Amino acid sequence: MKGIVYLVGAGPGDPGLLTARALELIALADVILYDRLIPSSALEGAREDAELIYVGKEGGGPSVPQERTERDLLAHARAGRTVVRLKGGDPFVFGRGGEEALALRAAGIPFEVVPGVTAGVGASAYAGIPVTHRGLAGAVALVTGHSREDAAGCAREDDAGVDWSALAAFPGTLVLYMGVRRLPQIAAALIAAGRPAKEPVALVEAGTLPSQRTVTGTLETIAEIARREEVRAPSITVVGPVVALADELAWLGPRPLAGRTVAVTRARTQTSTLARRLEKLGAGVVQAPVIRIRQLPVTELDLSPYDLICLTSPNGVEALFEQLAATGRDARALAAATVAAIGPGTARALAAHGISADVVPERFVAESLVEALAEIPVRHALVARAREARDVLPDALSARGAEVDVLALYETVAEPLDAAALVSARQADYITFTSSSTVRFFLQACGGEAGLSPGTRIVSIGPVTTETLIEHGIAPHVEAERHDVDGVVEALLTDALARGD
Ligand code: SAH
């Protein structure tokens, strides 16, 4: 059995710019070796059993050496695995993809290259700058302005060969990668070599990401402006008359959570809606999944005796339908029963399988479902749920004289958090907790409540999660009124707006 390596570009940051091929390969891979500058949600579609290996820069520390990354690539491929090497932007643009491809070729290992949207073009586009434009720029040069400090886990191309006088004479737009720290020297070199001092320059920081920011000036002024505005990596520098077009073409509107970071602690497979919603509002999302959903084996699932079937989470719905499908059944197995969902997320998951829930309470906790079921006659109920759930619902149904079976469809287990994610989560402006298990496992990972930074605001999805936080010595700053993703987003937004800046 022979392995294969896919050198895959993940685009500049917006998950929407991952290509269809990239998503397909991420879902297929046995092993994914990924860099820091990939979209935060890029790994969500990875297989549950895939090995995810971070080979970027560890929370400000040293990068994983390139030789080790190449050695690992070869080793995994030789073991017969399907390997995805996931890189920010395009793998062949300052991504060391070429070097990795050469190493693979030398070792006789098959590989494929999947291009990605490169930052120089993607970030420019999101800033409203066309890198070429009829009458203004008939060529574009992608240039490394590398300095050691600024490389941010990216390619460390050698810029010794960059000929600034030739570039000054280049008849078109210059797009500099990795050059923020060295902007004073680069701008001076270009002016000295004859590039007009008044030529417009834009810095696009965190292009295509929720915290994207554009700062403009001229070759003469940009270094000082960048210093004053504290422009940081990752940023590209665009030099040329096309920059002026951004005045008319900038199309990204202001976003209320711009500049804020929010850590999301729920399972990787569940983060997407919450993360997407927050990113749309401009927040920088830190993916810090501390839990994972593991489905439990079910023997002989027979739904025929029940007149009431209660589902208490979208995970439960997915697990139930997988169980049914495994034995050649489908939604019709629930046809005879009243179906109750604990909240709209669960109801939506049911709807996706063709079932319109009969009962959905107004508030999304077990107590509300008990209330909502008060008028409904129940003889024999099935509560399909997580192994470690509370017993409020089964107890209440039993108290009404119903026979109740509890079916544990899945369990929540701890997911180890990588060091970089933990560092970023602890520095975030907000941490969101969407279940008691996220509280327990996150605190375990960061060594208790003392591991949280005092400036971080804690958001709880509802009273049950709040209770767990309080048991751990943490009073949440925000509790959602609606106990679902929309409620969490709404509460966080209200808090952020109330606090200003
Ligand atoms: N292969 C990547 C480049 C890696 S080098 C690509 O094709 O885009 C890393 C440099 O890319 C950063 O220093 C920065 O200059 C640029 N970069 C990467 N992501 C960026 C982003 N979202 N916004 C602005 N610049 C980015």
Short mmCIF file of C-alpha atoms and ligand atoms in Angstrom, two decimals:
data_model
loop_
_atom_site.label_atom_id
_atom_site.label_comp_id
_atom_site.label_asym_id
_atom_site.label_seq_id
_atom_site.Cartn_x
_atom_site.Cartn_y
_atom_site.Cartn_z
CA MET A 1 0.00 0.00 0.00
CA LYS A 2 1.40 3.32 -1.06
CA GLY A 3 0.65 6.64 0.58
CA ILE A 4 0.11 9.93 -1.14
CA VAL A 5 0.65 13.53 -0.12
CA TYR A 6 -1.62 16.40 -1.11
CA LEU A 7 -0.03 19.83 -0.85
CA VAL A 8 -3.14 21.88 -0.30
CA GLY A 9 -3.65 25.63 -0.17
CA ALA A 10 -6.24 26.73 2.38
CA GLY A 11 -6.62 30.32 1.21
CA PRO A 12 -5.92 33.48 3.18
CA GLY A 13 -8.28 32.93 6.13
CA ASP A 14 -11.94 33.21 5.23
CA PRO A 15 -13.19 29.60 5.32
CA GLY A 16 -15.39 30.41 2.33
CA LEU A 17 -12.20 30.65 0.26
CA LEU A 18 -11.21 27.01 0.81
CA THR A 19 -11.61 25.28 -2.53
CA ALA A 20 -14.03 22.41 -3.08
CA ARG A 21 -11.02 20.15 -3.68
CA ALA A 22 -9.40 21.25 -0.40
CA LEU A 23 -12.58 20.42 1.56
CA GLU A 24 -12.84 17.06 -0.19
CA LEU A 25 -9.25 16.13 0.68
CA ILE A 26 -9.54 17.36 4.29
CA ALA A 27 -12.51 15.01 4.68
CA LEU A 28 -10.54 12.13 3.16
CA ALA A 29 -7.17 12.47 4.92
CA ASP A 30 -5.71 10.00 7.42
CA VAL A 31 -3.23 12.65 8.54
CA ILE A 32 -3.30 16.43 8.23
CA LEU A 33 -0.18 18.48 8.86
CA TYR A 34 -1.31 22.08 9.16
CA ASP A 35 0.14 25.55 9.55
CA ARG A 36 -0.98 28.41 11.74
CA LEU A 37 -2.37 30.63 8.99
CA ILE A 38 -5.19 28.35 7.88
CA PRO A 39 -8.87 29.23 8.35
CA SER A 40 -9.95 28.50 11.91
CA SER A 41 -12.64 26.10 10.77
CA ALA A 42 -10.61 24.33 8.08
CA LEU A 43 -10.23 21.15 10.13
CA GLU A 44 -13.90 20.82 11.06
CA GLY A 45 -14.55 18.49 8.17
CA ALA A 46 -11.66 16.18 9.04
CA ARG A 47 -12.48 12.59 9.88
CA GLU A 48 -13.07 11.88 13.54
CA ASP A 49 -10.14 9.44 13.54
CA ALA A 50 -7.79 11.57 11.44
CA GLU A 51 -4.49 12.54 13.00
CA LEU A 52 -4.18 16.34 13.08
CA ILE A 53 -0.64 17.58 13.47
CA TYR A 54 0.23 21.21 14.02
CA VAL A 55 3.52 22.13 12.38
CA GLY A 56 3.35 25.91 12.60
CA LYS A 57 4.62 28.31 15.16
CA GLU A 58 3.65 27.55 18.76
CA GLY A 59 2.00 30.58 20.42
CA GLY A 60 4.93 32.90 19.78
CA GLY A 61 7.57 30.21 20.25
CA PRO A 62 9.86 28.69 17.66
CA SER A 63 8.48 27.06 14.52
CA VAL A 64 8.59 23.36 13.90
CA PRO A 65 11.74 23.01 11.80
CA GLN A 66 11.10 22.51 8.10
CA GLU A 67 13.29 19.38 8.03
CA ARG A 68 11.09 17.78 10.66
CA THR A 69 7.93 18.62 8.75
CA GLU A 70 9.40 17.09 5.61
CA ARG A 71 10.56 14.02 7.50
CA ASP A 72 7.07 13.58 8.98
CA LEU A 73 5.45 13.98 5.56
CA LEU A 74 7.64 11.21 4.17
CA ALA A 75 7.14 8.94 7.17
CA HIS A 76 3.33 9.15 7.07
CA ALA A 77 3.23 8.63 3.32
CA ARG A 78 5.59 5.65 3.55
CA ALA A 79 3.27 4.13 6.15
CA GLY A 80 0.65 4.08 3.40
CA ARG A 81 -1.43 6.99 4.65
CA THR A 82 -3.30 9.66 2.77
CA VAL A 83 -1.60 12.83 3.91
CA VAL A 84 -2.84 16.39 3.53
CA ARG A 85 -0.26 19.11 4.00
CA LEU A 86 -2.46 22.14 4.60
CA LYS A 87 -0.94 25.58 4.13
CA GLY A 88 -2.21 29.14 4.25
CA GLY A 89 -2.85 30.79 0.90
CA ASP A 90 -1.30 28.92 -2.00
CA PRO A 91 1.26 26.19 -1.32
CA PHE A 92 3.59 27.37 -4.07
CA VAL A 93 3.58 31.07 -3.16
CA PHE A 94 6.04 31.65 -0.32
CA GLY A 95 4.74 28.45 1.19
CA ARG A 96 7.74 26.15 0.83
CA GLY A 97 5.42 23.85 -1.08
CA GLY A 98 8.01 23.58 -3.82
CA GLU A 99 10.63 22.33 -1.39
CA GLU A 100 8.26 19.77 0.06
CA ALA A 101 7.30 18.61 -3.42
CA LEU A 102 11.00 18.17 -4.28
CA ALA A 103 11.53 16.10 -1.14
CA LEU A 104 8.55 13.93 -2.06
CA ARG A 105 9.74 13.52 -5.63
CA ALA A 106 13.22 12.55 -4.40
CA ALA A 107 11.68 9.94 -2.12
CA GLY A 108 9.49 8.58 -4.93
CA ILE A 109 6.27 9.43 -3.10
CA PRO A 110 3.31 10.47 -5.24
CA PHE A 111 1.87 13.91 -4.59
CA GLU A 112 -0.71 16.33 -5.91
CA VAL A 113 -0.84 20.09 -5.53
CA VAL A 114 -4.08 21.93 -4.81
CA PRO A 115 -3.68 25.65 -5.39
CA GLY A 116 -5.27 28.10 -3.00
CA VAL A 117 -6.21 31.77 -3.04
CA THR A 118 -2.95 33.50 -2.24
CA ALA A 119 -2.99 36.29 0.37
CA GLY A 120 -1.59 38.90 -1.98
CA VAL A 121 -4.56 38.56 -4.28
CA GLY A 122 -7.23 37.51 -1.75
CA ALA A 123 -6.51 40.14 0.91
CA SER A 124 -6.26 42.83 -1.79
CA ALA A 125 -9.61 41.83 -3.23
CA TYR A 126 -11.24 41.94 0.22
CA ALA A 127 -9.80 45.44 0.66
CA GLY A 128 -11.28 46.57 -2.66
CA ILE A 129 -7.94 46.67 -4.49
CA PRO A 130 -7.75 45.00 -7.91
CA VAL A 131 -4.08 44.05 -8.26
CA THR A 132 -4.24 44.69 -12.00
CA HIS A 133 -6.49 47.29 -13.62
CA ARG A 134 -6.73 48.46 -17.20
CA GLY A 135 -4.84 51.71 -17.57
CA LEU A 136 -3.35 51.57 -14.05
CA ALA A 137 -1.43 48.30 -13.72
CA GLY A 138 -0.70 45.79 -16.43
CA ALA A 139 1.47 43.56 -14.24
CA VAL A 140 1.74 42.45 -10.65
CA ALA A 141 4.80 41.21 -8.77
CA LEU A 142 4.59 39.03 -5.65
CA VAL A 143 7.62 39.83 -3.54
CA THR A 144 8.96 38.62 -0.21
CA GLY A 145 9.88 41.37 2.22
CA HIS A 146 10.85 38.77 4.72
CA SER A 147 12.42 39.53 8.02
CA ARG A 148 13.07 36.88 10.56
CA GLU A 149 10.71 38.23 13.24
CA ASP A 150 7.88 38.68 10.83
CA ALA A 151 7.82 35.30 9.22
CA ALA A 152 4.99 34.18 11.50
CA GLY A 153 5.48 30.51 10.87
CA CYS A 154 5.43 31.03 7.13
CA ALA A 155 8.00 30.53 4.48
CA ARG A 156 11.38 31.92 5.34
CA GLU A 157 12.42 32.79 1.85
CA ASP A 158 15.72 34.51 1.55
CA ASP A 159 15.29 38.10 0.45
CA ALA A 160 18.99 38.61 -0.11
CA GLY A 161 18.18 38.19 -3.78
CA VAL A 162 15.45 40.83 -3.88
CA ASP A 163 16.67 43.53 -6.26
CA TRP A 164 14.93 46.66 -5.02
CA SER A 165 16.05 48.81 -7.92
CA ALA A 166 14.64 46.34 -10.43
CA LEU A 167 11.41 46.27 -8.44
CA ALA A 168 11.29 50.06 -8.31
CA ALA A 169 11.31 50.01 -12.10
CA PHE A 170 8.71 47.23 -12.30
CA PRO A 171 5.84 48.45 -14.47
CA GLY A 172 2.96 47.41 -12.24
CA THR A 173 1.69 46.66 -8.75
CA LEU A 174 4.04 45.34 -6.08
CA VAL A 175 2.57 43.02 -3.49
CA LEU A 176 4.91 42.38 -0.58
CA TYR A 177 4.49 39.41 1.73
CA MET A 178 6.01 39.18 5.21
CA GLY A 179 7.33 42.72 5.13
CA VAL A 180 5.63 44.71 7.90
CA ARG A 181 8.58 44.96 10.25
CA ARG A 182 10.93 45.95 7.48
CA LEU A 183 8.64 48.50 5.91
CA PRO A 184 10.89 51.52 6.71
CA GLN A 185 13.87 49.94 4.92
CA ILE A 186 11.79 48.60 2.03
CA ALA A 187 9.98 51.89 1.37
CA ALA A 188 13.25 53.83 1.58
CA ALA A 189 14.97 51.40 -0.80
CA LEU A 190 12.15 51.69 -3.34
CA ILE A 191 12.16 55.51 -3.22
CA ALA A 192 15.95 55.62 -3.45
CA ALA A 193 15.74 53.43 -6.54
CA GLY A 194 13.31 55.80 -8.21
CA ARG A 195 9.79 54.65 -7.27
CA PRO A 196 7.66 57.82 -6.76
CA ALA A 197 7.53 58.83 -3.09
CA LYS A 198 3.86 59.80 -3.50
CA GLU A 199 2.83 56.39 -4.85
CA PRO A 200 -0.15 55.01 -2.88
CA VAL A 201 0.50 52.09 -0.52
CA ALA A 202 -1.99 49.95 1.40
CA LEU A 203 -1.35 47.53 4.22
CA VAL A 204 -4.00 44.87 4.51
CA GLU A 205 -3.81 43.23 7.92
CA ALA A 206 -5.53 39.88 8.53
CA GLY A 207 -7.04 40.05 5.06
CA THR A 208 -10.32 38.14 4.56
CA LEU A 209 -10.44 37.41 8.29
CA PRO A 210 -13.07 38.95 10.55
CA SER A 211 -10.52 41.40 11.95
CA GLN A 212 -9.37 42.59 8.53
CA ARG A 213 -8.07 46.16 8.53
CA THR A 214 -6.68 48.36 5.76
CA VAL A 215 -4.27 51.19 6.43
CA THR A 216 -3.21 53.46 3.57
CA GLY A 217 -0.55 56.06 2.89
CA THR A 218 2.20 56.68 0.37
CA LEU A 219 5.66 55.16 0.03
CA GLU A 220 6.92 58.18 1.93
CA THR A 221 4.47 58.01 4.84
CA ILE A 222 3.46 54.35 5.15
CA ALA A 223 6.21 53.19 7.52
CA GLU A 224 5.30 55.85 10.08
CA ILE A 225 1.56 55.18 9.66
CA ALA A 226 2.11 51.44 10.12
CA ARG A 227 4.05 52.10 13.32
CA ARG A 228 1.39 54.45 14.69
CA GLU A 229 -1.45 52.10 13.78
CA GLU A 230 0.44 49.08 15.14
CA VAL A 231 -0.07 47.01 12.01
CA ARG A 232 0.85 43.39 12.69
CA ALA A 233 1.45 40.20 10.77
CA PRO A 234 -0.09 38.69 8.82
CA SER A 235 -0.23 41.68 6.51
CA ILE A 236 0.46 42.32 2.88
CA THR A 237 1.73 45.59 1.46
CA VAL A 238 0.34 46.74 -1.87
CA VAL A 239 2.26 49.42 -3.74
CA GLY A 240 0.84 51.10 -6.82
CA PRO A 241 -1.85 53.38 -8.22
CA VAL A 242 -4.45 50.58 -7.93
CA VAL A 243 -4.47 51.19 -4.17
CA ALA A 244 -6.44 54.39 -4.74
CA LEU A 245 -9.32 52.34 -6.16
CA ALA A 246 -10.08 51.09 -2.64
CA ASP A 247 -11.65 54.49 -1.90
CA GLU A 248 -14.43 53.51 -4.27
CA LEU A 249 -14.29 49.74 -4.19
CA ALA A 250 -13.88 48.80 -0.49
CA TRP A 251 -16.92 46.66 0.07
CA LEU A 252 -16.59 45.09 3.56
CA GLY A 253 -18.92 46.97 5.90
CA PRO A 254 -18.18 47.79 9.56
CA ARG A 255 -18.81 44.90 11.91
CA PRO A 256 -19.86 45.23 15.55
CA LEU A 257 -17.44 42.64 17.00
CA ALA A 258 -14.44 43.73 14.92
CA GLY A 259 -11.27 43.65 16.96
CA ARG A 260 -12.63 41.23 19.58
CA THR A 261 -11.59 37.66 20.03
CA VAL A 262 -13.97 34.94 21.16
CA ALA A 263 -12.96 31.42 22.18
CA VAL A 264 -15.36 28.62 21.27
CA THR A 265 -14.94 25.55 23.44
CA ARG A 266 -17.49 23.12 22.06
CA ALA A 267 -16.66 20.10 19.93
CA ARG A 268 -14.93 20.75 16.62
CA THR A 269 -17.83 19.28 14.70
CA GLN A 270 -20.29 21.58 16.45
CA THR A 271 -18.36 24.83 16.39
CA SER A 272 -19.24 25.84 12.88
CA THR A 273 -22.56 27.62 13.37
CA LEU A 274 -21.42 29.54 16.43
CA ALA A 275 -18.03 30.39 14.94
CA ARG A 276 -19.53 31.41 11.60
CA ARG A 277 -22.10 33.65 13.27
CA LEU A 278 -19.43 35.36 15.40
CA GLU A 279 -17.09 35.80 12.44
CA LYS A 280 -19.84 37.40 10.38
CA LEU A 281 -20.10 39.99 13.15
CA GLY A 282 -16.37 40.63 12.86
CA ALA A 283 -15.06 38.67 15.87
CA GLY A 284 -11.81 36.76 15.66
CA VAL A 285 -12.76 33.22 16.65
CA VAL A 286 -10.35 31.04 18.58
CA GLN A 287 -11.24 27.39 18.08
CA ALA A 288 -10.54 25.69 21.38
CA PRO A 289 -12.56 22.48 21.26
CA VAL A 290 -12.22 20.72 24.61
CA ILE A 291 -14.86 18.10 24.03
CA ARG A 292 -15.56 15.51 21.40
CA ILE A 293 -18.77 13.61 20.73
CA ARG A 294 -18.39 9.84 20.69
CA GLN A 295 -21.30 7.75 19.53
CA LEU A 296 -22.15 4.74 21.66
CA PRO A 297 -23.10 1.37 20.26
CA VAL A 298 -26.80 0.59 20.55
CA THR A 299 -28.13 -2.93 20.41
CA GLU A 300 -31.52 -3.65 18.90
CA LEU A 301 -33.04 -0.24 18.66
CA ASP A 302 -36.81 -0.74 18.59
CA LEU A 303 -38.93 2.41 18.54
CA SER A 304 -42.31 0.71 18.13
CA PRO A 305 -43.31 0.59 21.83
CA TYR A 306 -43.07 4.35 22.37
CA ASP A 307 -45.81 6.94 22.14
CA LEU A 308 -43.37 9.73 22.99
CA ILE A 309 -39.79 10.13 21.75
CA CYS A 310 -37.73 12.98 23.22
CA LEU A 311 -34.54 14.25 21.60
CA THR A 312 -32.43 16.61 23.67
CA SER A 313 -29.70 17.75 21.26
CA PRO A 314 -28.76 17.84 17.58
CA ASN A 315 -26.02 15.30 18.39
CA GLY A 316 -28.69 12.93 19.71
CA VAL A 317 -30.68 13.34 16.50
CA GLU A 318 -27.66 12.59 14.32
CA ALA A 319 -26.74 9.56 16.40
CA LEU A 320 -30.31 8.22 16.36
CA PHE A 321 -30.57 8.49 12.58
CA GLU A 322 -27.19 6.88 12.10
CA GLN A 323 -28.34 3.98 14.25
CA LEU A 324 -31.52 3.67 12.23
CA ALA A 325 -29.65 3.87 8.94
CA ALA A 326 -27.24 1.17 10.09
CA THR A 327 -30.17 -1.22 10.22
CA GLY A 328 -31.78 -0.05 7.00
CA ARG A 329 -34.40 2.14 8.63
CA ASP A 330 -35.30 5.83 8.36
CA ALA A 331 -37.65 8.53 9.66
CA ARG A 332 -40.65 6.21 9.31
CA ALA A 333 -39.47 4.39 12.43
CA LEU A 334 -40.68 7.44 14.41
CA ALA A 335 -44.01 7.68 12.61
CA ALA A 336 -46.25 6.42 15.39
CA ALA A 337 -44.88 8.53 18.24
CA THR A 338 -45.15 12.13 19.35
CA VAL A 339 -41.70 13.63 18.80
CA ALA A 340 -40.42 16.26 21.22
CA ALA A 341 -37.30 18.39 20.74
CA ILE A 342 -35.68 20.35 23.53
CA GLY A 343 -35.02 23.42 21.37
CA PRO A 344 -34.99 24.79 17.84
CA GLY A 345 -31.48 23.43 17.07
CA THR A 346 -32.70 19.93 17.83
CA ALA A 347 -35.92 20.61 15.91
CA ARG A 348 -33.86 21.77 12.91
CA ALA A 349 -31.75 18.61 13.06
CA LEU A 350 -34.97 16.56 13.06
CA ALA A 351 -36.36 18.59 10.17
CA ALA A 352 -33.23 17.77 8.18
CA HIS A 353 -34.27 14.12 8.51
CA GLY A 354 -37.85 14.86 7.45
CA ILE A 355 -39.42 15.04 10.90
CA SER A 356 -41.30 18.10 12.05
CA ALA A 357 -41.18 17.99 15.86
CA ASP A 358 -44.59 17.95 17.56
CA VAL A 359 -43.38 19.70 20.71
CA VAL A 360 -40.68 22.39 21.00
CA PRO A 361 -40.68 24.36 24.27
CA GLU A 362 -40.10 28.11 24.43
CA ARG A 363 -37.07 27.85 26.67
CA PHE A 364 -34.45 25.26 25.90
CA VAL A 365 -33.86 23.41 29.14
CA ALA A 366 -35.26 20.08 30.27
CA GLU A 367 -37.62 21.80 32.72
CA SER A 368 -39.32 23.66 29.88
CA LEU A 369 -39.75 20.51 27.88
CA VAL A 370 -41.39 18.91 30.92
CA GLU A 371 -43.82 21.86 31.04
CA ALA A 372 -44.49 21.74 27.34
CA LEU A 373 -45.32 18.05 27.60
CA ALA A 374 -47.75 18.56 30.51
CA GLU A 375 -50.88 18.32 28.35
CA ILE A 376 -49.66 15.43 26.25
CA PRO A 377 -50.70 11.94 27.34
CA VAL A 378 -47.69 9.64 27.73
CA ARG A 379 -47.69 5.92 28.35
CA HIS A 380 -44.24 4.82 27.33
CA ALA A 381 -41.53 7.39 26.62
CA LEU A 382 -38.08 7.15 25.14
CA VAL A 383 -35.54 9.80 26.09
CA ALA A 384 -32.68 9.57 23.59
CA ARG A 385 -29.72 11.62 24.73
CA ALA A 386 -26.14 11.84 25.98
CA ARG A 387 -24.88 9.33 28.51
CA GLU A 388 -24.06 11.93 31.13
CA ALA A 389 -27.22 14.06 30.88
CA ARG A 390 -29.36 15.27 33.79
CA ASP A 391 -32.36 13.21 34.80
CA VAL A 392 -34.90 16.03 35.02
CA LEU A 393 -36.89 14.90 32.00
CA PRO A 394 -37.00 11.12 32.66
CA ASP A 395 -37.79 11.72 36.34
CA ALA A 396 -40.62 14.11 35.54
CA LEU A 397 -42.14 11.72 33.01
CA SER A 398 -41.90 8.81 35.46
CA ALA A 399 -43.51 10.97 38.14
CA ARG A 400 -46.46 11.37 35.79
CA GLY A 401 -46.82 7.62 35.72
CA ALA A 402 -45.19 7.02 32.34
CA GLU A 403 -42.85 4.16 31.70
CA VAL A 404 -39.55 5.76 30.66
CA ASP A 405 -36.58 4.29 28.84
CA VAL A 406 -33.38 6.28 28.60
CA LEU A 407 -31.22 5.57 25.58
CA ALA A 408 -27.63 6.81 25.76
CA LEU A 409 -26.68 7.52 22.15
CA TYR A 410 -23.41 9.33 22.66
CA GLU A 411 -21.03 10.58 25.25
CA THR A 412 -18.94 13.66 25.58
CA VAL A 413 -15.25 13.01 26.09
CA ALA A 414 -12.33 15.36 26.64
CA GLU A 415 -10.42 16.49 23.57
CA PRO A 416 -6.80 17.45 24.20
CA LEU A 417 -6.23 21.11 23.41
CA ASP A 418 -3.07 22.06 21.54
CA ALA A 419 -0.79 24.54 23.29
CA ALA A 420 -1.31 27.34 20.76
CA ALA A 421 -5.11 27.11 21.01
CA LEU A 422 -4.94 27.18 24.79
CA VAL A 423 -2.72 30.28 24.81
CA SER A 424 -5.04 32.10 22.37
CA ALA A 425 -8.17 31.05 24.27
CA ARG A 426 -6.80 32.35 27.54
CA GLN A 427 -6.02 35.70 25.95
CA ALA A 428 -9.42 36.01 24.27
CA ASP A 429 -11.82 38.84 25.11
CA TYR A 430 -14.62 36.30 25.55
CA ILE A 431 -14.80 32.58 26.25
CA THR A 432 -18.09 30.88 25.43
CA PHE A 433 -19.26 27.84 27.35
CA THR A 434 -22.11 25.97 25.75
CA SER A 435 -22.43 23.04 28.15
CA SER A 436 -21.24 21.88 31.55
CA SER A 437 -18.75 19.53 29.93
CA THR A 438 -17.06 22.40 28.08
CA VAL A 439 -16.59 24.12 31.46
CA ARG A 440 -15.12 21.06 33.14
CA PHE A 441 -12.73 20.10 30.36
CA PHE A 442 -11.62 23.65 29.58
CA LEU A 443 -10.74 24.28 33.21
CA GLN A 444 -8.94 20.97 33.33
CA ALA A 445 -6.87 22.03 30.30
CA CYS A 446 -5.91 25.40 31.73
CA GLY A 447 -5.31 24.27 35.28
CA GLY A 448 -8.44 25.63 36.98
CA GLU A 449 -10.02 29.07 37.21
CA ALA A 450 -6.68 30.66 38.08
CA GLY A 451 -5.65 29.87 34.51
CA LEU A 452 -8.17 32.36 33.11
CA SER A 453 -7.03 35.91 32.55
CA PRO A 454 -8.96 38.48 34.59
CA GLY A 455 -9.84 40.56 31.53
CA THR A 456 -11.62 37.69 29.79
CA ARG A 457 -15.41 37.80 29.89
CA ILE A 458 -17.15 34.50 30.43
CA VAL A 459 -20.32 33.70 28.50
CA SER A 460 -22.64 30.90 29.56
CA ILE A 461 -25.36 29.40 27.38
CA GLY A 462 -27.81 29.03 30.28
CA PRO A 463 -28.50 28.26 33.94
CA VAL A 464 -27.16 24.70 33.95
CA THR A 465 -23.81 25.73 32.49
CA THR A 466 -23.74 28.74 34.82
CA GLU A 467 -24.23 26.46 37.80
CA THR A 468 -21.22 24.38 36.73
CA LEU A 469 -19.14 27.55 36.30
CA ILE A 470 -20.09 28.73 39.77
CA GLU A 471 -19.20 25.32 41.22
CA HIS A 472 -15.74 25.93 39.74
CA GLY A 473 -15.47 29.37 41.31
CA ILE A 474 -16.34 31.38 38.20
CA ALA A 475 -19.25 33.81 38.02
CA PRO A 476 -20.08 34.27 34.33
CA HIS A 477 -20.33 37.86 33.10
CA VAL A 478 -23.00 37.01 30.57
CA GLU A 479 -25.75 34.38 30.54
CA ALA A 480 -27.78 33.87 27.39
CA GLU A 481 -31.54 34.35 27.65
CA ARG A 482 -32.15 31.88 24.85
CA HIS A 483 -30.18 28.74 25.52
CA ASP A 484 -28.93 28.09 22.02
CA VAL A 485 -26.36 29.41 19.55
CA ASP A 486 -28.48 32.44 18.60
CA GLY A 487 -28.94 33.26 22.27
CA VAL A 488 -25.21 33.06 22.97
CA VAL A 489 -24.39 35.34 20.04
CA GLU A 490 -27.09 37.82 20.99
CA ALA A 491 -25.99 37.99 24.64
CA LEU A 492 -22.32 38.38 23.73
CA LEU A 493 -23.11 41.12 21.21
CA THR A 494 -25.26 43.02 23.70
CA ASP A 495 -22.46 42.83 26.24
CA ALA A 496 -19.82 43.99 23.75
CA LEU A 497 -21.95 46.91 22.56
CA ALA A 498 -22.78 47.96 26.13
CA ARG A 499 -19.12 47.99 27.05
CA GLY A 500 -18.18 50.14 24.05
CA ASP A 501 -14.73 50.28 22.45
N1 SAH B 1 1.46 30.70 1.02
C1 SAH B 1 0.91 31.92 1.56
C2 SAH B 1 1.97 32.89 2.02
C3 SAH B 1 2.72 32.41 3.22
S1 SAH B 1 3.91 33.56 3.76
C4 SAH B 1 -0.01 32.54 0.51
O1 SAH B 1 -0.01 32.13 -0.64
O2 SAH B 1 -0.75 33.46 0.86
C5 SAH B 1 3.05 34.40 5.04
C6 SAH B 1 2.73 35.81 4.62
O3 SAH B 1 1.57 35.81 3.83
C7 SAH B 1 2.40 36.72 5.80
O4 SAH B 1 3.54 37.24 6.40
C8 SAH B 1 1.60 37.79 5.10
O5 SAH B 1 2.42 38.69 4.41
C9 SAH B 1 0.84 36.99 4.08
N2 SAH B 1 -0.48 36.59 4.58
C10 SAH B 1 -0.93 35.36 4.85
N3 SAH B 1 -2.21 35.41 5.24
C11 SAH B 1 -2.57 36.71 5.20
C12 SAH B 1 -3.78 37.41 5.47
N4 SAH B 1 -4.88 36.77 5.87
N5 SAH B 1 -3.79 38.75 5.32
C13 SAH B 1 -2.69 39.41 4.92
N6 SAH B 1 -1.53 38.80 4.64
C14 SAH B 1 -1.47 37.46 4.78
#
